[in-house]
């Protein structure tokens, strides 16, 4: 009888040595150690048919075989695991010495960078940033800026009108809406909000014009408006502010000149130019051989506009200016086509910052 147990043990150990993967190992466990139908369980059933005196010795022997097989199984299982890990590490699948893959970092858009430089310069001169909406009523964009309907100056801004007629609604009685053609409508908003406090703000934002897109002109672009309102504000304050800006933005030696101009919302109106950043005023391709580059359209806030903003023009005065953001950045970085700004070409955008 004991011989049968010893044969079973030898057979099982030989079979275990042949199990070389987890599947074979599990099949072996079921074959020999499973409680239901496993070879050892079957061998135990013999116990009941043995003479009483032989039972203890047989039971003990069967138990020893069971313990030996379980220990051998565990040992084999560990050995197979270790072999699998060694194969994985040694087989070249994992090279822990390889450099990591760097995450692709984003950058600030060149327009955002330019705007932040401009904010910083005006912040030091005491200007706060004021946000005004992109969609405006006709009154804000034109009327309250002293450009009534049918005024010929409306031709200065090719306008996108916003259709308000939706299913079931009429446009009657509701104000005409436009995509703002410039940031100047924000002047009225900030004046009405702050009146009668003094004001010193810049108003950045996107503007929209129904224009032919060219290398110099986009149909959407950024402007930055400036507005100062208070008692005793003069044209020289405006010129000094723009001169300071030009020097901080483009170099300490910049010279500024002003020319007379026309905007319906300023009186008098001026254009401010600075000497060319490339040739210093001698004349070159960038300044079209004039020696000068445009900085801003500007002027003293028109009395009608002050009045529309809630300020008494006999007591208060103010200056305003408006400048592009992309065009000055084009000059600074020698970019010859404005369409790159909104082309979403990472080869272009990746060059800045
Ligand atoms: C105005 O829009 C006035 N609101 C500026 C102003 C404000 C004057 C306050 C007086 C007081 P203008 O149309 O010139 O002005 O536009 C100002 C700047 O916006 C231009 O100098 C230019 O830099 C930029 N700009 C205008 N049109 C475009 C365009 N299509 N594409 C890119 N930049 C543009």
Coordinates of C-alpha atoms and ligand atoms in Angstrom, one line a residue:
X1 CA 0.0 0.0 0.0
X2 CA 2.7 2.5 1.0
X3 CA 4.4 1.7 -2.2
X4 CA 1.4 3.0 -4.1
X5 CA 1.7 6.3 -2.3
X6 CA 5.4 6.5 -3.0
X7 CA 4.8 5.8 -6.7
X8 CA 2.2 8.6 -6.7
X9 CA 4.6 11.0 -5.1
X10 CA 7.3 10.2 -7.6
X11 CA 5.0 10.5 -10.6
X12 CA 3.7 13.8 -9.3
X13 CA 7.1 15.3 -8.7
X14 CA 8.2 14.2 -12.2
X15 CA 5.1 15.9 -13.7
X16 CA 5.8 19.0 -11.7
X17 CA 9.3 19.3 -13.1
X18 CA 7.7 19.3 -16.6
X19 CA 5.3 22.2 -15.9
X20 CA 7.0 25.2 -17.4
X21 CA 4.3 27.8 -17.3
X22 CA 1.4 29.0 -15.1
X23 CA -1.2 27.0 -17.2
X24 CA 0.7 23.7 -16.8
X25 CA 1.2 24.4 -13.1
X26 CA -2.5 24.9 -12.5
X27 CA -3.3 21.7 -14.5
X28 CA -0.9 19.8 -12.3
X29 CA -2.4 21.2 -9.1
X30 CA -5.9 20.1 -10.2
X31 CA -4.6 16.7 -11.2
X32 CA -2.9 15.9 -7.9
X33 CA -4.0 18.2 -5.2
X34 CA -7.6 19.1 -6.0
X35 CA -10.0 18.0 -3.2
X36 CA -12.5 16.8 -5.8
X37 CA -11.0 14.0 -7.9
X38 CA -7.4 14.9 -7.3
X39 CA -5.0 11.8 -7.2
X40 CA -4.2 12.3 -3.5
X41 CA -7.9 12.6 -2.5
X42 CA -8.6 9.4 -4.4
X43 CA -5.7 7.7 -2.6
X44 CA -7.1 8.7 0.7
X45 CA -10.4 7.0 -0.1
X46 CA -8.6 3.7 0.2
X47 CA -8.2 4.3 4.0
X48 CA -11.7 3.3 4.8
X49 CA -11.2 -0.2 3.3
X50 CA -8.0 -1.0 5.2
X51 CA -7.8 -3.2 8.4
X52 CA -8.1 -1.0 11.4
X53 CA -4.5 -1.5 12.6
X54 CA -3.0 -0.4 9.2
X55 CA -5.0 2.8 9.0
X56 CA -2.9 5.1 11.2
X57 CA 0.4 4.3 9.3
X58 CA -1.3 4.7 5.9
X59 CA -3.0 8.0 6.9
X60 CA 0.3 9.4 8.2
X61 CA 2.1 8.3 5.0
X62 CA -0.6 9.9 2.8
X63 CA -0.4 13.1 4.8
X64 CA 3.4 13.3 4.4
X65 CA 3.0 12.9 0.6
X66 CA 0.4 15.7 0.6
X67 CA 2.7 18.1 2.6
X68 CA 5.6 17.2 0.3
X69 CA 3.6 17.8 -2.9
X70 CA 2.2 21.1 -1.6
X71 CA 5.7 22.4 -0.7
X72 CA 7.0 21.3 -4.1
X73 CA 4.1 23.1 -5.8
X74 CA 4.9 26.4 -4.0
X75 CA 8.6 26.1 -4.7
X76 CA 7.9 25.5 -8.4
X77 CA 5.4 28.4 -8.6
X78 CA 8.0 30.8 -7.1
X79 CA 10.7 29.5 -9.5
X80 CA 8.5 30.0 -12.5
X81 CA 7.6 33.6 -11.4
X82 CA 11.3 34.4 -10.9
X83 CA 12.2 33.0 -14.3
X84 CA 9.4 35.1 -16.0
X85 CA 10.6 38.3 -14.3
X86 CA 14.2 37.6 -15.2
X87 CA 13.2 37.0 -18.9
X88 CA 11.3 40.3 -18.9
X89 CA 14.2 42.3 -17.5
X90 CA 16.9 40.6 -19.4
X91 CA 15.0 40.4 -22.7
X92 CA 15.3 44.1 -23.5
X93 CA 11.6 44.9 -23.2
X94 CA 12.2 47.3 -20.4
X95 CA 15.3 49.6 -20.4
X96 CA 15.1 51.7 -17.3
X97 CA 18.2 53.7 -18.4
X98 CA 16.3 55.3 -21.4
X99 CA 15.6 59.0 -21.0
X100 CA 12.0 59.9 -20.2
X101 CA 9.7 61.3 -22.9
X102 CA 9.2 65.1 -22.1
X103 CA 5.6 66.3 -22.1
X104 CA 4.7 68.7 -24.9
X105 CA 4.5 72.1 -23.2
X106 CA 2.2 74.8 -24.6
X107 CA 3.3 78.5 -25.1
X108 CA 1.6 81.8 -24.8
X109 CA 0.4 83.1 -28.2
X110 CA 2.5 86.0 -29.5
X111 CA -0.5 88.3 -29.2
X112 CA -1.0 87.4 -25.6
X113 CA 2.7 88.0 -24.9
X114 CA 2.5 91.4 -26.6
X115 CA -0.6 92.3 -24.7
X116 CA 1.1 91.4 -21.4
X117 CA 4.1 93.6 -22.2
X118 CA 1.7 96.5 -22.9
X119 CA -0.3 95.9 -19.7
X120 CA 2.9 95.9 -17.6
X121 CA 4.0 99.3 -19.1
X122 CA 0.7 101.0 -18.6
X123 CA 0.2 99.5 -15.2
X124 CA 3.3 101.3 -14.1
X125 CA 1.7 104.5 -15.3
X126 CA -1.3 103.8 -13.1
X127 CA -3.7 102.4 -15.8
X128 CA -6.1 99.5 -14.8
X129 CA -7.3 96.9 -17.3
X130 CA -11.0 97.2 -18.1
X131 CA -12.9 94.4 -20.1
X132 CA -15.7 95.4 -22.4
X133 CA -17.9 93.1 -24.6
X134 CA -17.1 92.0 -28.1
X135 CA -20.8 92.4 -29.2
X136 CA -22.0 95.9 -28.9
X137 CA -25.1 97.9 -29.6
X138 CA -24.9 100.4 -32.5
X139 CA -25.2 103.2 -29.9
X140 CA -22.1 102.2 -28.0
X141 CA -20.0 101.4 -31.1
X142 CA -21.1 104.5 -33.0
X143 CA -23.9 106.7 -31.7
X144 CA -22.6 107.7 -28.3
X145 CA -19.2 108.1 -29.8
X146 CA -20.5 111.0 -31.8
X147 CA -21.1 109.0 -34.9
X148 CA -24.9 109.2 -35.5
X149 CA -26.7 107.1 -38.2
X150 CA -25.8 108.2 -41.7
X151 CA -22.8 110.1 -40.5
X152 CA -20.1 109.7 -43.3
X153 CA -17.5 108.7 -40.6
X154 CA -19.2 105.4 -40.3
X155 CA -17.4 104.5 -43.5
X156 CA -14.2 104.5 -41.5
X157 CA -15.3 101.1 -40.0
X158 CA -16.5 98.3 -42.3
X159 CA -19.0 96.6 -40.0
X160 CA -20.3 93.1 -39.3
X161 CA -23.9 93.4 -38.2
X162 CA -25.4 90.8 -36.0
X163 CA -28.7 89.4 -37.2
X164 CA -31.2 89.2 -34.3
X165 CA -34.1 87.7 -36.1
X166 CA -34.5 84.2 -34.7
X167 CA -37.5 81.8 -35.2
X168 CA -40.5 83.3 -33.5
X169 CA -38.8 86.6 -32.5
X170 CA -38.9 89.9 -34.3
X171 CA -36.1 92.5 -34.4
X172 CA -38.6 95.4 -33.9
X173 CA -37.8 97.5 -30.9
X174 CA -34.5 95.7 -30.0
X175 CA -31.2 97.6 -30.4
X176 CA -29.1 97.0 -33.5
X177 CA -26.1 94.8 -32.6
X178 CA -22.6 94.8 -34.1
X179 CA -19.4 93.0 -33.6
X180 CA -17.4 95.9 -32.2
X181 CA -15.3 97.5 -34.9
X182 CA -12.9 99.1 -32.4
X183 CA -12.4 99.2 -28.6
X184 CA -13.7 102.8 -28.3
X185 CA -17.2 101.8 -27.2
X186 CA -15.6 100.6 -23.9
X187 CA -14.9 104.3 -23.2
X188 CA -18.7 104.9 -22.8
X189 CA -19.1 101.8 -20.6
X190 CA -16.3 102.7 -18.2
X191 CA -17.3 106.3 -18.0
X192 CA -20.9 105.4 -17.1
X193 CA -19.7 102.9 -14.5
X194 CA -17.2 105.2 -12.8
X195 CA -18.7 108.7 -13.2
X196 CA -17.9 111.1 -11.4
X197 CA -14.6 109.3 -10.4
X198 CA -11.4 110.1 -12.3
X199 CA -10.5 107.3 -14.7
X200 CA -7.2 105.8 -16.0
X201 CA -7.8 102.6 -17.8
X202 CA -6.7 100.5 -20.8
X203 CA -9.3 98.5 -22.7
X204 CA -7.8 95.6 -24.6
X205 CA -9.9 93.4 -26.9
X206 CA -10.7 91.8 -30.2
X207 CA -12.2 93.9 -32.9
X208 CA -14.0 92.8 -36.1
X209 CA -14.1 94.5 -39.5
X210 CA -15.7 93.5 -42.7
X211 CA -12.5 93.9 -44.6
X212 CA -10.5 92.3 -47.3
X213 CA -7.9 90.1 -45.6
X214 CA -4.4 91.0 -46.7
X215 CA -0.8 90.7 -45.4
X216 CA -1.5 93.9 -43.2
X217 CA -5.2 93.5 -42.5
X218 CA -7.2 90.8 -40.7
X219 CA -11.0 90.8 -40.3
X220 CA -10.4 90.2 -36.6
X221 CA -7.5 91.7 -34.7
X222 CA -6.7 93.1 -31.3
X223 CA -6.8 96.8 -30.3
X224 CA -5.8 98.4 -27.1
X225 CA -7.7 101.5 -26.0
X226 CA -6.5 104.0 -23.4
X227 CA -8.7 106.5 -21.5
X228 CA -8.0 109.0 -18.9
X229 CA -10.7 111.3 -17.5
X230 CA -10.4 113.9 -14.7
X231 CA -10.0 117.6 -14.0
X232 CA -7.3 119.5 -15.9
X233 CA -6.1 116.6 -18.2
X234 CA -4.4 118.1 -21.3
X235 CA -3.0 117.1 -24.7
X236 CA 0.5 117.2 -23.3
X237 CA -0.5 114.5 -20.8
X238 CA -1.6 112.3 -23.8
X239 CA 1.7 113.0 -25.7
X240 CA 3.8 112.3 -22.6
X241 CA 1.9 109.0 -22.0
X242 CA 2.4 107.8 -25.6
X243 CA 6.0 108.9 -25.6
X244 CA 6.7 107.0 -22.3
X245 CA 5.0 103.9 -23.8
X246 CA 7.1 104.0 -27.0
X247 CA 10.3 104.3 -25.0
X248 CA 9.4 101.4 -22.7
X249 CA 8.2 99.2 -25.5
X250 CA 10.6 99.9 -28.3
X251 CA 13.8 101.4 -26.6
X252 CA 14.8 104.4 -24.5
X253 CA 15.9 106.6 -27.4
X254 CA 12.6 106.6 -29.3
X255 CA 11.4 109.9 -30.5
X256 CA 7.7 110.7 -30.9
X257 CA 5.9 113.1 -33.3
X258 CA 2.3 114.0 -33.6
X259 CA 0.2 114.9 -36.6
X260 CA -3.3 116.3 -36.8
X261 CA -5.9 113.7 -37.6
X262 CA -9.6 113.1 -37.4
X263 CA -11.8 110.9 -35.3
X264 CA -15.4 111.8 -34.5
X265 CA -14.9 111.0 -30.8
X266 CA -11.8 113.1 -30.1
X267 CA -11.2 116.9 -30.5
X268 CA -8.5 117.7 -31.4
X269 CA -7.5 114.3 -32.9
X270 CA -3.9 113.3 -33.5
X271 CA -1.8 110.4 -34.9
X272 CA 1.3 109.7 -33.0
X273 CA 4.4 108.2 -34.8
X274 CA 7.8 107.2 -33.5
X275 CA 11.1 107.1 -35.3
X276 CA 11.6 103.8 -37.1
X277 CA 12.9 101.0 -34.8
X278 CA 15.0 99.6 -37.6
X279 CA 16.6 102.6 -39.3
X280 CA 16.3 105.1 -36.5
X281 CA 14.6 107.6 -38.8
X282 CA 16.9 107.4 -41.8
X283 CA 14.3 105.6 -44.0
X284 CA 14.1 101.9 -44.8
X285 CA 11.7 99.2 -46.2
X286 CA 10.0 98.8 -42.8
X287 CA 9.0 102.4 -42.5
X288 CA 8.4 102.7 -46.2
X289 CA 11.3 105.2 -46.4
X290 CA 9.5 107.8 -44.2
X291 CA 11.6 107.3 -41.1
X292 CA 8.4 107.0 -39.0
X293 CA 6.1 104.3 -37.7
X294 CA 2.5 104.8 -36.5
X295 CA 2.0 104.2 -32.7
X296 CA -1.6 105.2 -32.1
X297 CA -4.6 107.2 -33.1
X298 CA -5.6 109.5 -30.3
X299 CA -7.0 112.8 -29.1
X300 CA -8.8 114.7 -26.3
X301 CA -12.2 113.1 -25.6
X302 CA -14.9 115.0 -27.5
X303 CA -17.2 117.0 -25.2
X304 CA -20.2 115.2 -26.6
X305 CA -18.6 111.8 -25.7
X306 CA -17.8 113.1 -22.2
X307 CA -21.4 114.2 -21.8
X308 CA -22.7 110.8 -23.1
X309 CA -20.5 109.1 -20.5
X310 CA -22.0 111.2 -17.7
X311 CA -19.2 113.8 -17.2
X312 CA -19.8 117.5 -17.4
X313 CA -17.4 118.7 -20.2
X314 CA -17.1 122.1 -18.6
X315 CA -15.5 120.5 -15.5
X316 CA -13.8 117.4 -16.8
X317 CA -11.5 116.7 -19.7
X318 CA -9.8 113.5 -20.9
X319 CA -7.6 111.9 -23.5
X320 CA -8.1 108.6 -25.4
X321 CA -5.9 106.6 -27.7
X322 CA -6.3 103.4 -29.7
X323 CA -3.5 101.2 -31.0
X324 CA -3.3 97.9 -32.8
X325 CA -1.6 94.9 -31.2
X326 CA -0.6 92.6 -34.1
X327 CA 0.8 95.4 -36.3
X328 CA 3.2 96.7 -33.7
X329 CA 4.2 93.1 -32.9
X330 CA 4.9 92.5 -36.6
X331 CA 7.3 95.5 -36.6
X332 CA 9.0 94.3 -33.4
X333 CA 9.5 90.7 -34.6
X334 CA 9.9 91.4 -38.4
X335 CA 6.8 89.4 -39.3
X336 CA 5.7 90.2 -42.8
X337 CA 2.2 88.8 -42.9
X338 CA -0.6 89.3 -40.2
X339 CA -2.3 86.1 -41.4
X340 CA 0.3 84.0 -39.5
X341 CA -1.2 85.2 -36.2
X342 CA -4.4 83.2 -36.8
X343 CA -3.1 80.5 -39.0
X344 CA -2.5 78.1 -36.1
X345 CA 0.8 77.0 -37.6
X346 CA 2.9 75.7 -34.7
X347 CA 6.1 76.3 -36.7
X348 CA 5.3 80.0 -36.5
X349 CA 3.8 80.1 -33.0
X350 CA 6.6 78.1 -31.6
X351 CA 9.2 80.8 -32.4
X352 CA 8.0 83.1 -29.7
X353 CA 8.5 82.7 -26.0
Ligands
LIG1 C1 -9.6 103.3 -34.4 O1 -10.2 102.2 -34.4 C2 -9.9 104.3 -33.3 N1 -11.0 103.8 -32.5 C3 -8.7 104.6 -32.5 C4 -8.8 105.7 -31.5 C5 -9.2 105.5 -30.2 C6 -8.6 107.0 -31.9 C7 -9.3 106.5 -29.3 C8 -8.8 108.1 -31.0 C9 -9.1 107.8 -29.7 P1 -8.1 102.9 -36.5 O2 -9.2 102.5 -37.4 O3 -7.0 103.7 -37.1 O4 -8.7 103.7 -35.2 O5 -7.5 101.6 -35.8 C10 -6.5 101.6 -34.8 C11 -5.4 100.6 -35.0 O6 -6.0 99.3 -35.2 C12 -4.6 100.7 -36.4 O7 -3.6 101.7 -36.2 C13 -4.1 99.3 -36.6 O8 -2.9 99.1 -35.8 C14 -5.2 98.5 -36.0 N2 -6.0 98.0 -37.1 C15 -7.1 98.6 -37.7 N3 -7.6 97.8 -38.7 C16 -6.9 96.6 -38.7 C17 -7.0 95.4 -39.4 N4 -7.9 95.2 -40.3 N5 -6.0 94.4 -39.1 C18 -5.1 94.6 -38.2 N6 -5.0 95.7 -37.4 C19 -5.9 96.7 -37.7

